[in-house]
Coordinates of C-alpha atoms and ligand atoms in Angstrom, one line a residue:
M13 CA 21.2 -0.9 22.7
P14 CA 20.2 -1.8 19.1
V15 CA 16.6 -0.8 18.2
L16 CA 14.1 -3.1 16.5
V17 CA 10.7 -1.9 15.2
M18 CA 7.9 -4.5 15.3
K19 CA 4.6 -3.7 13.7
F20 CA 1.4 -5.7 14.3
G21 CA -1.5 -5.3 11.9
G22 CA -5.1 -5.4 12.8
T23 CA -5.6 -9.2 12.5
S24 CA -2.5 -9.7 14.8
V25 CA -4.1 -7.7 17.6
A26 CA -7.8 -8.6 16.9
T27 CA -8.4 -10.1 20.3
L28 CA -6.8 -10.0 23.8
D29 CA -5.5 -13.4 23.1
R30 CA -3.8 -12.4 20.0
I31 CA -2.3 -9.3 21.7
R32 CA -0.9 -11.7 24.3
R33 CA 0.6 -13.8 21.5
A34 CA 2.1 -10.7 19.9
A35 CA 3.5 -9.5 23.2
K36 CA 5.2 -12.8 23.6
R37 CA 7.0 -12.2 20.3
V38 CA 8.1 -8.8 21.6
G39 CA 9.4 -10.4 24.8
V40 CA 11.6 -12.8 22.7
E41 CA 13.2 -9.8 21.0
V42 CA 13.7 -7.9 24.3
A43 CA 15.4 -11.0 25.7
K44 CA 17.9 -10.8 22.8
G45 CA 18.9 -7.4 24.0
Y46 CA 16.9 -5.0 21.7
D47 CA 15.1 -1.9 22.7
V48 CA 11.8 -2.4 20.9
I49 CA 9.4 0.0 19.3
V50 CA 6.1 -1.7 18.7
I51 CA 3.7 -0.1 16.3
V52 CA 0.1 -1.3 16.5
S53 CA -2.9 -1.1 14.3
A54 CA -6.4 -0.9 15.5
M55 CA -8.1 -4.3 16.2
S56 CA -9.3 -5.6 12.8
G57 CA -12.5 -4.2 11.6
K58 CA -12.3 -1.3 14.1
T59 CA -11.2 1.4 11.7
N60 CA -13.9 0.4 9.2
E61 CA -16.5 0.8 11.9
L62 CA -15.2 4.2 12.9
V63 CA -15.1 5.4 9.3
G64 CA -18.7 4.2 9.0
W65 CA -19.8 6.1 12.1
V66 CA -18.3 9.3 10.8
G67 CA -20.1 8.9 7.4
E68 CA -23.4 8.2 9.1
T69 CA -23.1 11.2 11.4
S70 CA -21.9 13.6 8.8
P71 CA -21.8 12.7 5.0
L72 CA -19.7 15.8 4.2
F73 CA -17.6 15.4 7.3
D74 CA -15.0 17.8 8.6
A75 CA -11.7 16.0 8.0
R76 CA -10.2 17.1 11.3
E77 CA -13.0 15.4 13.2
Y78 CA -12.8 12.3 10.9
D79 CA -9.1 12.0 12.1
A80 CA -10.1 12.6 15.7
V81 CA -12.5 9.6 15.5
V82 CA -10.7 7.3 13.1
S83 CA -7.3 7.5 14.9
S84 CA -8.8 6.3 18.1
G85 CA -8.8 2.5 17.3
E86 CA -5.0 2.5 17.6
N87 CA -5.0 4.2 21.0
V88 CA -6.9 1.3 22.5
T89 CA -4.5 -1.3 21.1
A90 CA -1.5 0.7 22.2
G91 CA -2.7 0.8 25.8
L92 CA -3.7 -2.8 25.8
M93 CA -0.4 -3.9 24.4
A94 CA 1.6 -1.9 27.0
L95 CA -0.5 -3.5 29.8
T96 CA 0.0 -7.0 28.4
L97 CA 3.7 -6.5 28.3
Q98 CA 3.7 -5.1 31.9
E99 CA 1.8 -8.2 33.0
M100 CA 4.7 -10.2 31.5
D101 CA 7.2 -8.1 33.5
V102 CA 8.5 -6.3 30.4
P103 CA 8.9 -2.5 31.1
A104 CA 6.6 -0.9 28.5
R105 CA 4.8 2.3 28.0
S106 CA 2.3 3.4 25.3
W107 CA 2.6 6.5 23.2
Q108 CA 0.0 8.2 21.0
G109 CA 1.2 10.0 17.9
W110 CA 1.1 13.5 19.4
Q111 CA 3.0 12.4 22.5
V112 CA 6.1 11.2 20.6
P113 CA 5.5 13.6 18.7
V114 CA 4.9 12.2 15.2
Q115 CA 4.9 15.5 13.3
T116 CA 2.9 15.5 10.1
T117 CA 1.5 17.8 7.4
S118 CA -2.0 19.1 8.0
A119 CA -3.5 17.1 5.1
H120 CA -6.1 15.5 7.2
S121 CA -6.9 11.8 6.4
A122 CA -3.9 11.7 4.1
A123 CA -1.1 13.4 6.1
R124 CA 2.6 12.7 5.5
I125 CA 5.1 12.3 8.3
E126 CA 7.6 15.2 8.4
D127 CA 9.7 14.4 11.4
I128 CA 9.9 12.1 14.4
P129 CA 12.2 13.6 17.0
P130 CA 13.5 10.5 18.9
E131 CA 14.5 12.3 22.1
N132 CA 11.5 11.6 24.3
I133 CA 11.4 7.8 23.6
M134 CA 15.2 7.6 23.8
A135 CA 15.2 9.2 27.2
K136 CA 12.8 6.5 28.4
F137 CA 14.9 3.7 26.9
A138 CA 17.8 5.2 28.9
E139 CA 15.8 5.0 32.1
G140 CA 15.2 1.3 31.6
M141 CA 11.9 1.1 29.6
K142 CA 12.4 -1.8 27.1
V143 CA 9.4 -1.3 24.8
A144 CA 7.7 1.8 23.5
V145 CA 4.3 0.9 22.1
V146 CA 3.2 3.5 19.6
A147 CA -0.2 3.9 18.1
G148 CA 0.3 3.6 14.3
F149 CA -1.5 5.6 11.6
Q150 CA -1.6 8.9 13.5
G151 CA 0.3 12.0 14.1
V152 CA -0.1 15.7 14.9
S153 CA -0.3 18.7 12.5
P154 CA 1.6 21.9 12.9
E155 CA -1.7 23.3 14.2
G156 CA -1.7 20.8 17.0
R157 CA -4.6 18.7 15.6
I158 CA -4.6 14.9 15.4
T159 CA -4.0 13.6 11.8
T160 CA -4.1 10.2 10.1
L161 CA -1.9 8.9 7.4
G162 CA -4.4 7.2 5.0
R163 CA -5.7 3.6 5.2
G164 CA -3.0 1.1 5.9
G165 CA -0.9 3.9 7.3
S166 CA 0.5 2.1 10.3
D167 CA 3.0 0.4 7.9
T168 CA 4.3 3.8 7.1
T169 CA 4.5 4.7 10.8
A170 CA 6.6 1.6 11.4
V171 CA 9.1 2.4 8.6
A172 CA 9.3 6.0 9.6
F173 CA 10.2 5.0 13.2
A174 CA 12.8 2.5 11.9
A175 CA 14.4 5.4 9.9
A176 CA 14.2 7.9 12.7
F177 CA 15.7 5.5 15.3
N178 CA 18.2 3.9 12.9
A179 CA 16.6 0.5 13.7
E180 CA 18.4 -2.7 12.8
R181 CA 15.2 -3.9 11.0
C182 CA 11.5 -3.2 10.7
D183 CA 9.4 -6.4 11.1
I184 CA 5.9 -6.2 9.8
Y185 CA 3.8 -8.9 11.5
T186 CA 0.6 -9.7 9.5
D187 CA -1.8 -12.6 8.7
V188 CA 0.3 -13.9 5.8
D189 CA 3.8 -15.3 6.1
G190 CA 5.4 -13.1 3.5
V191 CA 5.2 -11.6 0.1
Y192 CA 4.0 -14.0 -2.6
T193 CA 4.5 -14.1 -6.4
T194 CA 0.8 -13.5 -6.6
D195 CA -2.2 -13.8 -4.3
P196 CA -2.5 -17.5 -3.3
R197 CA -6.3 -17.1 -3.4
V198 CA -6.1 -16.6 -7.1
S199 CA -3.3 -18.9 -8.1
A200 CA -2.7 -22.1 -6.0
K201 CA 0.9 -22.1 -7.4
A202 CA 1.8 -18.8 -5.8
R203 CA 5.2 -19.0 -4.0
K204 CA 6.5 -17.1 -1.1
L205 CA 9.5 -15.0 -1.9
D206 CA 12.5 -15.0 0.4
R207 CA 13.6 -11.6 -0.8
I208 CA 12.2 -8.9 -3.0
A209 CA 13.8 -5.7 -4.1
F210 CA 12.4 -2.4 -2.9
E211 CA 11.5 -1.3 -6.4
E212 CA 9.6 -4.5 -7.2
M213 CA 7.7 -4.3 -3.9
L214 CA 6.9 -0.6 -4.6
E215 CA 5.4 -1.6 -8.0
L216 CA 3.5 -4.6 -6.6
A217 CA 2.1 -2.5 -3.7
S218 CA 1.0 0.3 -5.9
L219 CA -0.5 -2.1 -8.5
G220 CA -2.8 -3.8 -6.0
A221 CA -0.8 -6.2 -3.8
K222 CA -2.3 -5.3 -0.4
V223 CA 0.5 -6.6 1.9
L224 CA 2.2 -3.2 2.5
Q225 CA 1.0 0.4 2.2
T226 CA 2.8 1.9 -0.9
R227 CA 4.1 4.9 1.0
S228 CA 5.8 2.6 3.5
V229 CA 7.8 1.0 0.8
E230 CA 8.7 4.4 -0.7
L231 CA 10.1 5.4 2.7
A232 CA 11.9 2.1 3.2
M233 CA 13.6 2.5 -0.2
R234 CA 14.6 6.1 0.5
Y235 CA 16.1 5.5 3.9
K236 CA 17.3 1.9 3.2
V237 CA 15.3 0.4 6.0
K238 CA 15.5 -3.4 6.0
L239 CA 11.8 -4.4 6.0
R240 CA 10.6 -7.9 6.8
V241 CA 7.1 -9.2 6.3
L242 CA 6.1 -12.2 8.4
S243 CA 3.2 -13.9 10.1
S244 CA 2.3 -13.4 13.7
F245 CA 0.5 -16.7 13.7
E246 CA 3.5 -19.0 13.4
E247 CA 6.6 -19.6 15.4
Q248 CA 9.3 -17.5 13.7
S249 CA 12.9 -18.1 13.0
D250 CA 15.3 -15.2 12.3
D251 CA 15.0 -15.6 8.5
A252 CA 11.3 -16.2 8.3
G253 CA 9.0 -14.2 6.0
T254 CA 10.1 -12.1 3.1
L255 CA 12.9 -9.5 3.3
V256 CA 12.3 -6.3 1.3
C257 CA 15.8 -5.0 0.5
D258 CA 18.2 -3.5 -1.9
E259 CA 18.5 -5.3 -5.2
E260 CA 22.2 -5.7 -4.5
E261 CA 21.3 -8.0 -1.6
I262 CA 19.5 -10.4 -3.9
M263 CA 21.7 -12.9 -5.7
E264 CA 19.4 -14.6 -8.2
S265 CA 16.0 -13.5 -9.2
N266 CA 13.5 -14.4 -11.9
V267 CA 13.0 -11.9 -14.7
V268 CA 9.4 -11.5 -13.5
A269 CA 9.1 -11.3 -9.7
G270 CA 5.3 -11.3 -9.4
V271 CA 1.9 -10.8 -10.9
A272 CA -0.3 -8.1 -9.4
F273 CA -3.9 -7.3 -10.1
S274 CA -6.5 -4.8 -9.1
R275 CA -10.3 -5.2 -9.5
D276 CA -10.9 -1.6 -8.5
E277 CA -10.4 -0.1 -12.0
A278 CA -12.7 1.7 -14.4
K279 CA -12.1 2.7 -18.0
M280 CA -13.5 6.0 -19.2
T281 CA -13.6 7.3 -22.8
L282 CA -14.3 10.8 -24.1
V283 CA -15.7 10.2 -27.6
S284 CA -14.7 12.6 -30.4
V285 CA -12.5 15.3 -28.9
A286 CA -10.6 17.7 -31.1
D287 CA -7.1 16.4 -32.1
R288 CA -4.9 19.4 -31.6
P289 CA -2.1 20.5 -29.2
G290 CA -3.3 21.4 -25.8
I291 CA -6.4 19.2 -25.6
A292 CA -4.9 16.5 -23.5
A293 CA -3.5 19.1 -21.2
K294 CA -7.0 20.6 -20.7
I295 CA -8.7 17.2 -20.2
F296 CA -6.3 15.9 -17.6
T297 CA -6.0 19.2 -15.8
A298 CA -9.8 19.2 -15.4
L299 CA -9.6 15.6 -14.1
S300 CA -6.7 16.4 -11.7
D301 CA -8.4 19.5 -10.4
G302 CA -11.5 17.3 -9.8
G303 CA -9.4 15.0 -7.6
V304 CA -9.3 12.1 -10.0
N305 CA -6.2 9.8 -9.9
V306 CA -5.7 8.9 -13.6
D307 CA -3.6 5.8 -14.1
M308 CA -3.4 4.6 -17.7
I309 CA -4.0 6.8 -20.8
V310 CA -4.5 6.1 -24.5
Q311 CA -5.3 8.4 -27.3
N312 CA -6.7 6.7 -30.4
I313 CA -5.8 7.5 -34.0
A314 CA -7.4 10.7 -35.2
E315 CA -9.9 10.8 -38.1
E316 CA -10.9 14.1 -39.6
G317 CA -9.3 16.0 -36.7
R318 CA -11.3 14.1 -34.0
T319 CA -10.1 11.4 -31.7
D320 CA -11.2 9.4 -28.6
M321 CA -9.3 9.8 -25.3
T322 CA -9.4 6.8 -22.9
W323 CA -8.1 6.6 -19.3
S324 CA -8.4 4.4 -16.3
C325 CA -9.1 5.5 -12.7
P326 CA -10.3 3.9 -9.4
T327 CA -13.9 2.8 -9.7
D328 CA -15.1 5.1 -6.9
Q329 CA -13.8 8.1 -8.8
V330 CA -16.0 7.6 -11.9
A331 CA -18.7 10.0 -10.7
R332 CA -16.1 12.7 -9.9
A333 CA -14.4 12.2 -13.3
Q334 CA -17.8 12.5 -15.0
K335 CA -18.6 15.7 -13.3
A336 CA -15.1 17.1 -14.0
V337 CA -15.3 16.6 -17.7
E338 CA -19.0 17.7 -17.9
D339 CA -18.2 20.9 -16.0
A340 CA -15.2 21.5 -18.4
K341 CA -17.5 21.1 -21.3
T342 CA -20.1 23.5 -19.9
D343 CA -17.4 26.0 -19.3
G344 CA -16.3 25.7 -23.0
I345 CA -12.8 24.4 -22.0
I346 CA -13.2 21.1 -23.8
N347 CA -15.6 19.6 -26.3
Y348 CA -16.6 16.0 -26.9
Q349 CA -19.6 14.0 -28.0
E350 CA -20.1 11.7 -25.0
V351 CA -18.3 10.2 -22.0
I352 CA -18.5 6.5 -21.5
A353 CA -17.6 4.7 -18.3
D354 CA -16.8 0.9 -18.1
R355 CA -16.6 -0.4 -14.5
D356 CA -16.1 -4.0 -15.5
V357 CA -12.4 -3.9 -16.1
A358 CA -9.4 -5.1 -14.1
K359 CA -5.7 -4.3 -14.3
V360 CA -3.2 -7.2 -14.4
S361 CA 0.6 -6.4 -14.2
V362 CA 3.8 -8.3 -14.3
V363 CA 6.7 -6.8 -12.3
G364 CA 10.4 -7.6 -12.2
I365 CA 13.7 -5.7 -12.2
G366 CA 15.0 -8.4 -14.6
M367 CA 13.0 -6.6 -17.3
R368 CA 15.6 -3.9 -17.4
S369 CA 18.1 -6.4 -19.0
H370 CA 15.8 -9.0 -20.6
T371 CA 13.7 -8.3 -23.7
G372 CA 10.6 -10.2 -24.8
V373 CA 8.6 -10.0 -21.5
A374 CA 5.9 -7.8 -23.1
A375 CA 5.7 -10.1 -26.2
K376 CA 5.3 -13.1 -24.0
M377 CA 2.7 -11.5 -21.8
F378 CA 0.6 -10.5 -24.8
E379 CA 0.9 -14.0 -26.4
V380 CA -0.2 -15.7 -23.2
L381 CA -3.3 -13.5 -23.0
S382 CA -4.1 -13.9 -26.6
A383 CA -3.8 -17.7 -26.3
E384 CA -6.5 -17.5 -23.6
G385 CA -8.6 -15.3 -25.8
I386 CA -8.3 -12.3 -23.6
N387 CA -8.6 -8.9 -25.3
I388 CA -6.2 -6.2 -24.1
Q389 CA -7.9 -2.8 -23.8
V390 CA -5.1 -0.5 -22.6
I391 CA -1.4 -1.1 -22.0
T392 CA 1.1 0.8 -19.9
T393 CA 4.7 0.0 -19.2
S394 CA 7.6 1.2 -17.1
E395 CA 11.1 0.0 -16.8
I396 CA 10.2 -2.8 -14.6
K397 CA 6.5 -3.5 -15.1
I398 CA 3.9 -4.1 -17.8
S399 CA 0.2 -3.5 -17.0
V400 CA -2.8 -4.3 -19.1
L401 CA -6.5 -3.5 -18.6
I402 CA -8.8 -6.4 -19.4
D403 CA -12.4 -7.4 -18.9
R404 CA -12.8 -8.2 -15.2
K405 CA -14.3 -11.6 -15.8
Y406 CA -11.0 -12.8 -17.2
M407 CA -8.8 -11.4 -14.3
E408 CA -8.2 -14.7 -12.4
L409 CA -7.6 -16.6 -15.7
A410 CA -5.0 -14.0 -16.8
V411 CA -3.2 -14.1 -13.5
Q412 CA -3.0 -17.9 -13.4
A413 CA -1.9 -18.1 -17.1
L414 CA 0.8 -15.5 -16.6
H415 CA 2.0 -17.1 -13.3
D416 CA 2.3 -20.4 -15.2
A417 CA 3.9 -19.0 -18.3
F418 CA 6.6 -17.1 -16.4
E419 CA 7.1 -20.2 -14.2
L420 CA 6.9 -18.2 -11.0
E421 CA 6.3 -21.3 -8.9
K422 CA 10.0 -22.1 -9.4
A423 CA 12.7 -20.1 -7.6
A424 CA 15.5 -18.7 -9.7
Ligands
LIG18 N1 -6.1 1.0 11.2 C1 -5.8 1.7 10.0 C2 -6.5 1.1 8.9 O1 -7.2 0.1 9.0 C3 -4.3 1.8 9.8 C4 -3.6 0.4 9.7 O2 -4.1 -0.6 10.2 O3 -2.6 0.4 9.0 O4 -6.4 1.6 7.8
LIG19 MG1 -2.3 -3.2 6.7

């Protein structure tokens, strides 16, 4: 039997009623002849509540116990989904990560899946079970402890199962009906894409689009898993939603596929650091050792052997970054006058594989921003994206103006 993976996010299983509705969708696919692996998230809000409980109980918590607590939301949904399917006379069984087993590294709260041996579940399919309901987001470490995969990790569970079971497709059911050119809450002209290339989706996800966990797109790209994003709230046809696929499977596309943004950015500057070889290495080693994820970097022009070094990082890492550079200064590793943090910035990016062959996208982006009077503070580019850091109060304006200028409301 062909295998299909269906993943239901937190809002799609938020109540018993919604679980019933999701189970009906599963029943439709079973009736078509699929063996189905259903990956479930915790009911919406549950994981946040569990994370909150851990923090209240123990501010500097033991990550193994964090995982023990935080993984539990998915266990509830998996059991309820299996029961719901059984009530509909669909042979179903629930599986927690360790039972499959979903083997992961021991990096608690941010574990990576190493292997999913398919034998146990395959044996049950052979015995007539039609649906394996698997708790997403969790696995088991080599030490036999429960692990979790990072927030949003059940997307990654779903793609990993699709790869391990050679599934025909991996359908991600969520509360939006696909991937949009930008967030419809920011631009009313946002358009749903029928298809998007893996690489574009990867950039959009890592640049702030929240529809899929970045890691899940990486895995889908590596294992060529056909990934579809669609709504669990609407009746669905076979070509509903957005297909995330190989660029060869896309006939026509706009030069720019989408505009992404992230409010969760801070800009930090070390004022007056020595301008000589090795200084950047020392600064960014200190930051990386301090657990800071540096994103954009600029070094200003030097004057009299001194320069300013600017970088961006997530807002909630500013304190950590500050401590890392202050410690490095105390230890005599680096020297600077002061460190400045600006939390009122946002990152806006345009993404599209068409940029590989079309010139002028950057020029157009900068012109559009300048016409709106928006100052660009930092720029980074890759082959298929351009990102700028701007004052946060202009973020919506920038997204709308770019969406208009690149005519993303129109299909190619
Ligand atoms: N329940 C987990 C979270 O909220 C995993 C997921 O839903 O993907 O992060
Ligand atoms: Mg999610």
